């Protein structure tokens, strides 16, 4: 990507500050709007939960990037890598990586969920667990609503689209305009992506997923690869929950072992995933 995509009068510090300020402003606006909707529908209403997901994705995630792009580039779609279609091979490899890594990711999720902090940090751990439980309660309401298609559209497709536009399209691409290693830009974006969810007991799985999404965008030269990967991940969670409820088969247990047993399936999953990542077709489109 050439410098022609960027407004050269806008410095990196101004770009990142603009994105942060636009995000915070839109977040406040979204919170105010959701408070109004809450007063009209009630906190336990699925209507409120679904509308709040819609407003958050559009107003808090997509709108800040749109505002930022208006100031820093004349070709926002190209800057965000939304103008490039991913190749069929890159999508197939992405899906293969996602399937292969499932047991290893389940193992990481289980490990992170069972982390305990030192006694001196018990108060922090209690606060973290309370926040986690509150977030889990909302997630359970979404997963247990009867309209699975609506859940996939909102949590799978729309959330996958909006979060990738903000974190991999906006943040990661802006970080890449600064003279820094692209890998650092990817991991910084992934760290912020995970931290902003305020769910410590899912922090590390989300961190590695965020980094993987970032690499998909970087390697393929298309943000759509990351968007599809994110949508597939979120939709799989919804579908797996429905399968568990209907048939009693828990896909989240794949790769887990009894206490004291060696996690051979998770290890094999990790090896296969690493091999597929090595073989992934890498076009490495990056801002210069």
mmCIF file of C-alpha atoms in Angstrom:
data_model
loop_
_atom_site.group_PDB
_atom_site.id
_atom_site.type_symbol
_atom_site.label_atom_id
_atom_site.label_comp_id
_atom_site.label_asym_id
_atom_site.label_seq_id
_atom_site.Cartn_x
_atom_site.Cartn_y
_atom_site.Cartn_z
ATOM 1 C CA UNK A 1 0.000 0.000 0.000
ATOM 2 C CA UNK A 2 1.471 3.324 -0.994
ATOM 3 C CA UNK A 3 1.712 6.601 0.848
ATOM 4 C CA UNK A 4 -0.914 7.976 -1.561
ATOM 5 C CA UNK A 5 -3.529 6.277 0.647
ATOM 6 C CA UNK A 6 -2.618 8.507 3.557
ATOM 7 C CA UNK A 7 -3.036 12.203 4.260
ATOM 8 C CA UNK A 8 0.624 13.055 4.782
ATOM 9 C CA UNK A 9 -0.271 16.168 6.803
ATOM 10 C CA UNK A 10 -1.722 13.965 9.554
ATOM 11 C CA UNK A 11 0.953 12.527 11.832
ATOM 12 C CA UNK A 12 0.782 9.077 13.383
ATOM 13 C CA UNK A 13 0.093 10.519 16.859
ATOM 14 C CA UNK A 14 -2.813 12.496 15.422
ATOM 15 C CA UNK A 15 -4.221 9.430 13.651
ATOM 16 C CA UNK A 16 -4.192 7.239 16.746
ATOM 17 C CA UNK A 17 -5.502 10.076 18.946
ATOM 18 C CA UNK A 18 -8.311 10.722 16.482
ATOM 19 C CA UNK A 19 -9.304 7.047 16.493
ATOM 20 C CA UNK A 20 -9.263 6.877 20.297
ATOM 21 C CA UNK A 21 -11.244 10.099 20.725
ATOM 22 C CA UNK A 22 -13.778 9.077 18.075
ATOM 23 C CA UNK A 23 -14.171 5.690 19.786
ATOM 24 C CA UNK A 24 -14.689 7.226 23.235
ATOM 25 C CA UNK A 25 -17.150 9.810 21.890
ATOM 26 C CA UNK A 26 -19.143 7.156 20.033
ATOM 27 C CA UNK A 27 -19.016 4.872 23.078
ATOM 28 C CA UNK A 28 -20.554 7.605 25.257
ATOM 29 C CA UNK A 29 -23.200 8.216 22.591
ATOM 30 C CA UNK A 30 -23.942 4.475 22.430
ATOM 31 C CA UNK A 31 -24.195 4.232 26.230
ATOM 32 C CA UNK A 32 -26.664 7.126 26.345
ATOM 33 C CA UNK A 33 -28.769 5.600 23.578
ATOM 34 C CA UNK A 34 -28.748 2.178 25.252
ATOM 35 C CA UNK A 35 -29.769 3.776 28.560
ATOM 36 C CA UNK A 36 -32.813 5.220 26.813
ATOM 37 C CA UNK A 37 -33.634 1.854 25.246
ATOM 38 C CA UNK A 38 -33.153 0.195 28.645
ATOM 39 C CA UNK A 39 -35.698 2.537 30.228
ATOM 40 C CA UNK A 40 -38.208 1.630 27.529
ATOM 41 C CA UNK A 41 -37.679 -2.147 27.404
ATOM 42 C CA UNK A 42 -36.195 -3.289 30.743
ATOM 43 C CA UNK A 43 -32.813 -4.883 31.532
ATOM 44 C CA UNK A 44 -34.064 -8.474 31.210
ATOM 45 C CA UNK A 45 -35.604 -7.889 27.801
ATOM 46 C CA UNK A 46 -34.034 -9.750 24.895
ATOM 47 C CA UNK A 47 -35.146 -6.820 22.756
ATOM 48 C CA UNK A 48 -32.841 -4.540 24.759
ATOM 49 C CA UNK A 49 -29.933 -6.984 24.568
ATOM 50 C CA UNK A 50 -30.270 -7.425 20.802
ATOM 51 C CA UNK A 51 -30.706 -3.707 20.120
ATOM 52 C CA UNK A 52 -27.731 -2.874 22.357
ATOM 53 C CA UNK A 53 -25.579 -5.317 20.368
ATOM 54 C CA UNK A 54 -26.729 -3.640 17.162
ATOM 55 C CA UNK A 55 -26.051 -0.094 18.391
ATOM 56 C CA UNK A 56 -22.701 -1.031 19.926
ATOM 57 C CA UNK A 57 -21.436 -2.658 16.744
ATOM 58 C CA UNK A 58 -22.538 0.164 14.438
ATOM 59 C CA UNK A 59 -22.060 3.247 16.615
ATOM 60 C CA UNK A 60 -19.172 2.256 18.920
ATOM 61 C CA UNK A 61 -17.096 0.123 16.515
ATOM 62 C CA UNK A 62 -17.796 1.038 12.883
ATOM 63 C CA UNK A 63 -18.601 4.762 13.205
ATOM 64 C CA UNK A 64 -15.296 5.759 14.938
ATOM 65 C CA UNK A 65 -13.338 4.161 12.098
ATOM 66 C CA UNK A 66 -15.496 5.911 9.491
ATOM 67 C CA UNK A 67 -14.860 9.260 11.215
ATOM 68 C CA UNK A 68 -11.120 8.608 11.427
ATOM 69 C CA UNK A 69 -10.854 7.515 7.801
ATOM 70 C CA UNK A 70 -12.549 10.738 6.682
ATOM 71 C CA UNK A 71 -9.571 12.686 8.047
ATOM 72 C CA UNK A 72 -6.607 10.451 7.222
ATOM 73 C CA UNK A 73 -7.245 9.001 3.750
ATOM 74 C CA UNK A 74 -9.104 9.595 0.509
ATOM 75 C CA UNK A 75 -9.424 5.829 -0.061
ATOM 76 C CA UNK A 76 -10.837 4.390 3.170
ATOM 77 C CA UNK A 77 -11.805 0.984 1.756
ATOM 78 C CA UNK A 78 -8.311 0.465 0.385
ATOM 79 C CA UNK A 79 -6.705 1.676 3.628
ATOM 80 C CA UNK A 80 -8.847 -0.759 5.631
ATOM 81 C CA UNK A 81 -8.155 -3.554 3.094
ATOM 82 C CA UNK A 82 -11.877 -3.910 2.433
ATOM 83 C CA UNK A 83 -11.480 -3.457 -1.316
ATOM 84 C CA UNK A 84 -9.567 -6.732 -1.787
ATOM 85 C CA UNK A 85 -11.282 -10.104 -2.063
ATOM 86 C CA UNK A 86 -9.575 -12.976 -0.258
ATOM 87 C CA UNK A 87 -8.541 -15.870 -2.472
ATOM 88 C CA UNK A 88 -10.399 -19.169 -2.235
ATOM 89 C CA UNK A 89 -7.182 -20.861 -1.110
ATOM 90 C CA UNK A 90 -6.683 -18.397 1.737
ATOM 91 C CA UNK A 91 -10.258 -18.938 2.970
ATOM 92 C CA UNK A 92 -9.933 -22.739 2.820
ATOM 93 C CA UNK A 93 -6.639 -22.601 4.709
ATOM 94 C CA UNK A 94 -8.133 -20.218 7.264
ATOM 95 C CA UNK A 95 -11.021 -22.625 7.902
ATOM 96 C CA UNK A 96 -8.607 -25.559 8.149
ATOM 97 C CA UNK A 97 -6.547 -23.667 10.740
ATOM 98 C CA UNK A 98 -9.683 -22.828 12.715
ATOM 99 C CA UNK A 99 -10.837 -26.455 12.785
ATOM 100 C CA UNK A 100 -7.364 -27.779 13.597
ATOM 101 C CA UNK A 101 -6.797 -25.374 16.480
ATOM 102 C CA UNK A 102 -10.127 -26.094 18.233
ATOM 103 C CA UNK A 103 -8.821 -28.725 20.730
ATOM 104 C CA UNK A 104 -5.774 -26.581 21.578
ATOM 105 C CA UNK A 105 -7.955 -23.488 21.962
ATOM 106 C CA UNK A 106 -10.388 -25.389 24.214
ATOM 107 C CA UNK A 107 -7.445 -26.387 26.396
ATOM 108 C CA UNK A 108 -6.264 -22.768 26.583
ATOM 109 C CA UNK A 109 -9.794 -21.566 27.400
ATOM 110 C CA UNK A 110 -10.060 -24.116 30.226
ATOM 111 C CA UNK A 111 -6.622 -23.180 31.589
ATOM 112 C CA UNK A 112 -7.391 -19.446 31.528
ATOM 113 C CA UNK A 113 -10.807 -19.953 33.154
ATOM 114 C CA UNK A 114 -9.191 -21.758 36.096
ATOM 115 C CA UNK A 115 -6.400 -19.280 36.828
ATOM 116 C CA UNK A 116 -6.263 -18.230 40.476
ATOM 117 C CA UNK A 117 -4.485 -15.126 41.722
ATOM 118 C CA UNK A 118 -2.349 -14.906 44.882
ATOM 119 C CA UNK A 119 -4.157 -14.359 48.178
ATOM 120 C CA UNK A 120 -2.931 -10.772 48.261
ATOM 121 C CA UNK A 121 -4.901 -10.132 45.052
ATOM 122 C CA UNK A 122 -8.093 -11.838 46.206
ATOM 123 C CA UNK A 123 -10.134 -8.632 46.031
ATOM 124 C CA UNK A 124 -9.073 -8.126 42.401
ATOM 125 C CA UNK A 125 -9.898 -11.749 41.592
ATOM 126 C CA UNK A 126 -13.348 -11.354 43.175
ATOM 127 C CA UNK A 127 -14.001 -8.249 41.056
ATOM 128 C CA UNK A 128 -12.790 -10.041 37.920
ATOM 129 C CA UNK A 129 -15.056 -13.018 38.572
ATOM 130 C CA UNK A 130 -18.038 -10.738 39.219
ATOM 131 C CA UNK A 131 -17.429 -8.971 35.901
ATOM 132 C CA UNK A 132 -17.007 -12.336 34.176
ATOM 133 C CA UNK A 133 -20.254 -13.654 35.654
ATOM 134 C CA UNK A 134 -22.151 -10.539 34.578
ATOM 135 C CA UNK A 135 -20.844 -10.864 31.019
ATOM 136 C CA UNK A 136 -21.606 -14.609 31.016
ATOM 137 C CA UNK A 137 -25.178 -13.930 32.108
ATOM 138 C CA UNK A 138 -25.750 -11.644 29.107
ATOM 139 C CA UNK A 139 -24.057 -14.149 26.792
ATOM 140 C CA UNK A 140 -26.275 -16.954 28.108
ATOM 141 C CA UNK A 141 -29.395 -14.881 27.408
ATOM 142 C CA UNK A 142 -28.254 -14.400 23.819
ATOM 143 C CA UNK A 143 -27.320 -18.053 23.334
ATOM 144 C CA UNK A 144 -30.559 -19.299 24.862
ATOM 145 C CA UNK A 145 -32.932 -17.152 22.834
ATOM 146 C CA UNK A 146 -35.060 -19.212 20.464
ATOM 147 C CA UNK A 147 -34.035 -17.328 17.330
ATOM 148 C CA UNK A 148 -30.631 -18.867 16.549
ATOM 149 C CA UNK A 149 -30.502 -17.149 13.149
ATOM 150 C CA UNK A 150 -30.834 -13.737 14.807
ATOM 151 C CA UNK A 151 -28.026 -14.631 17.227
ATOM 152 C CA UNK A 152 -25.762 -15.641 14.341
ATOM 153 C CA UNK A 153 -26.549 -12.436 12.424
ATOM 154 C CA UNK A 154 -25.926 -10.161 15.424
ATOM 155 C CA UNK A 155 -23.162 -11.915 17.364
ATOM 156 C CA UNK A 156 -21.595 -13.853 14.517
ATOM 157 C CA UNK A 157 -21.776 -11.772 11.358
ATOM 158 C CA UNK A 158 -22.272 -8.182 12.589
ATOM 159 C CA UNK A 159 -19.912 -8.424 15.570
ATOM 160 C CA UNK A 160 -17.289 -10.158 13.442
ATOM 161 C CA UNK A 161 -17.567 -7.380 10.859
ATOM 162 C CA UNK A 162 -17.582 -4.425 13.256
ATOM 163 C CA UNK A 163 -14.818 -5.610 15.602
ATOM 164 C CA UNK A 164 -12.512 -6.416 12.698
ATOM 165 C CA UNK A 165 -13.152 -3.014 11.116
ATOM 166 C CA UNK A 166 -12.159 -1.348 14.396
ATOM 167 C CA UNK A 167 -9.268 -3.501 15.602
ATOM 168 C CA UNK A 168 -7.675 -4.984 12.476
ATOM 169 C CA UNK A 169 -8.924 -2.477 9.909
ATOM 170 C CA UNK A 170 -8.595 0.763 11.857
ATOM 171 C CA UNK A 171 -6.208 0.222 14.771
ATOM 172 C CA UNK A 172 -3.825 -2.316 13.233
ATOM 173 C CA UNK A 173 -3.577 -0.457 9.926
ATOM 174 C CA UNK A 174 -2.918 2.868 11.668
ATOM 175 C CA UNK A 175 -0.238 1.253 13.837
ATOM 176 C CA UNK A 176 1.290 -0.114 10.620
ATOM 177 C CA UNK A 177 1.734 3.464 9.335
ATOM 178 C CA UNK A 178 4.268 4.031 12.102
ATOM 179 C CA UNK A 179 7.796 2.667 11.550
ATOM 180 C CA UNK A 180 7.300 -0.439 13.680
ATOM 181 C CA UNK A 181 7.459 -4.162 13.112
ATOM 182 C CA UNK A 182 4.133 -5.370 11.678
ATOM 183 C CA UNK A 183 4.128 -8.216 14.205
ATOM 184 C CA UNK A 184 4.205 -5.654 17.011
ATOM 185 C CA UNK A 185 1.245 -3.824 15.433
ATOM 186 C CA UNK A 186 -0.689 -7.105 15.227
ATOM 187 C CA UNK A 187 -0.040 -8.067 18.852
ATOM 188 C CA UNK A 188 -0.747 -4.574 20.217
ATOM 189 C CA UNK A 189 -4.092 -4.608 18.395
ATOM 190 C CA UNK A 190 -4.811 -8.120 19.694
ATOM 191 C CA UNK A 191 -3.947 -7.092 23.266
ATOM 192 C CA UNK A 192 -6.280 -4.085 23.151
ATOM 193 C CA UNK A 193 -8.964 -6.213 21.466
ATOM 194 C CA UNK A 194 -8.844 -8.726 24.322
ATOM 195 C CA UNK A 195 -8.445 -6.194 27.137
ATOM 196 C CA UNK A 196 -11.402 -4.065 26.010
ATOM 197 C CA UNK A 197 -13.758 -7.008 26.607
ATOM 198 C CA UNK A 198 -12.946 -6.781 30.359
ATOM 199 C CA UNK A 199 -13.052 -10.570 30.727
ATOM 200 C CA UNK A 200 -9.780 -11.639 32.357
ATOM 201 C CA UNK A 201 -10.711 -15.332 32.517
ATOM 202 C CA UNK A 202 -10.974 -15.386 28.739
ATOM 203 C CA UNK A 203 -8.140 -12.927 28.095
ATOM 204 C CA UNK A 204 -5.485 -15.254 26.647
ATOM 205 C CA UNK A 205 -7.702 -17.203 24.202
ATOM 206 C CA UNK A 206 -9.105 -13.897 22.944
ATOM 207 C CA UNK A 207 -5.578 -12.453 22.696
ATOM 208 C CA UNK A 208 -4.381 -15.313 20.478
ATOM 209 C CA UNK A 209 -7.563 -15.250 18.392
ATOM 210 C CA UNK A 210 -7.115 -11.505 17.882
ATOM 211 C CA UNK A 211 -3.510 -12.022 16.791
ATOM 212 C CA UNK A 212 -4.556 -14.792 14.411
ATOM 213 C CA UNK A 213 -7.225 -12.542 12.877
ATOM 214 C CA UNK A 214 -4.561 -9.866 12.496
ATOM 215 C CA UNK A 215 -2.220 -12.253 10.705
ATOM 216 C CA UNK A 216 -5.028 -13.433 8.415
ATOM 217 C CA UNK A 217 -5.598 -9.823 7.347
ATOM 218 C CA UNK A 218 -1.860 -9.198 6.939
ATOM 219 C CA UNK A 219 -1.042 -12.418 5.097
ATOM 220 C CA UNK A 220 -4.026 -12.308 2.728
ATOM 221 C CA UNK A 221 -3.985 -8.541 2.159
ATOM 222 C CA UNK A 222 -7.735 -8.535 2.791
ATOM 223 C CA UNK A 223 -9.634 -7.619 5.934
ATOM 224 C CA UNK A 224 -12.442 -9.886 4.710
ATOM 225 C CA UNK A 225 -10.367 -12.940 5.645
ATOM 226 C CA UNK A 226 -10.250 -11.776 9.257
ATOM 227 C CA UNK A 227 -13.935 -10.804 9.193
ATOM 228 C CA UNK A 228 -14.943 -14.255 7.936
ATOM 229 C CA UNK A 229 -12.692 -15.957 10.518
ATOM 230 C CA UNK A 230 -14.174 -13.851 13.323
ATOM 231 C CA UNK A 231 -17.738 -14.486 12.143
ATOM 232 C CA UNK A 232 -17.061 -18.226 11.891
ATOM 233 C CA UNK A 233 -15.637 -18.275 15.422
ATOM 234 C CA UNK A 234 -18.582 -16.423 16.971
ATOM 235 C CA UNK A 235 -21.165 -18.378 14.986
ATOM 236 C CA UNK A 236 -19.526 -21.673 15.968
ATOM 237 C CA UNK A 237 -19.969 -20.783 19.646
ATOM 238 C CA UNK A 238 -23.696 -20.211 19.044
ATOM 239 C CA UNK A 239 -24.131 -23.421 17.039
ATOM 240 C CA UNK A 240 -22.096 -25.478 19.534
ATOM 241 C CA UNK A 241 -24.301 -24.204 22.365
ATOM 242 C CA UNK A 242 -27.418 -25.215 20.432
ATOM 243 C CA UNK A 243 -25.967 -28.691 19.755
ATOM 244 C CA UNK A 244 -25.145 -29.096 23.432
ATOM 245 C CA UNK A 245 -28.687 -28.116 24.438
ATOM 246 C CA UNK A 246 -30.338 -30.385 21.868
ATOM 247 C CA UNK A 247 -28.062 -33.432 21.858
ATOM 248 C CA UNK A 248 -25.947 -33.123 25.010
ATOM 249 C CA UNK A 249 -22.663 -33.112 23.070
ATOM 250 C CA UNK A 250 -20.280 -30.445 24.305
ATOM 251 C CA UNK A 251 -17.846 -29.419 21.557
ATOM 252 C CA UNK A 252 -16.019 -27.239 24.097
ATOM 253 C CA UNK A 253 -14.738 -30.405 25.813
ATOM 254 C CA UNK A 254 -12.804 -31.542 22.737
ATOM 255 C CA UNK A 255 -9.119 -31.554 23.663
ATOM 256 C CA UNK A 256 -9.666 -31.418 27.408
ATOM 257 C CA UNK A 257 -8.305 -34.149 29.673
ATOM 258 C CA UNK A 258 -8.898 -35.397 33.183
ATOM 259 C CA UNK A 259 -6.631 -33.951 35.876
ATOM 260 C CA UNK A 260 -3.156 -35.431 35.656
ATOM 261 C CA UNK A 261 -3.551 -36.744 32.092
ATOM 262 C CA UNK A 262 -1.251 -35.542 29.315
ATOM 263 C CA UNK A 263 -3.167 -33.340 26.811
ATOM 264 C CA UNK A 264 -2.136 -35.327 23.744
ATOM 265 C CA UNK A 265 -5.075 -34.180 21.583
ATOM 266 C CA UNK A 266 -4.426 -30.521 22.399
ATOM 267 C CA UNK A 267 -0.720 -30.982 21.634
ATOM 268 C CA UNK A 268 -1.435 -32.638 18.282
ATOM 269 C CA UNK A 269 -3.905 -29.835 17.552
ATOM 270 C CA UNK A 270 -1.193 -27.274 18.259
ATOM 271 C CA UNK A 271 1.329 -29.033 15.993
ATOM 272 C CA UNK A 272 -1.128 -29.339 13.093
ATOM 273 C CA UNK A 273 -2.215 -25.710 13.542
ATOM 274 C CA UNK A 274 1.392 -24.486 13.508
ATOM 275 C CA UNK A 275 2.065 -26.520 10.334
ATOM 276 C CA UNK A 276 -0.992 -25.082 8.572
ATOM 277 C CA UNK A 277 -0.025 -21.546 9.601
ATOM 278 C CA UNK A 278 3.425 -22.129 8.126
ATOM 279 C CA UNK A 279 1.810 -23.310 4.875
ATOM 280 C CA UNK A 280 -0.720 -20.456 4.739
ATOM 281 C CA UNK A 281 -0.374 -18.433 1.497
ATOM 282 C CA UNK A 282 1.193 -15.142 2.609
ATOM 283 C CA UNK A 283 0.787 -12.111 0.349
ATOM 284 C CA UNK A 284 1.812 -9.746 3.184
ATOM 285 C CA UNK A 285 0.040 -6.575 2.038
ATOM 286 C CA UNK A 286 1.010 -3.787 4.417
ATOM 287 C CA UNK A 287 1.012 -0.019 4.542
ATOM 288 C CA UNK A 288 4.319 1.579 3.604
#
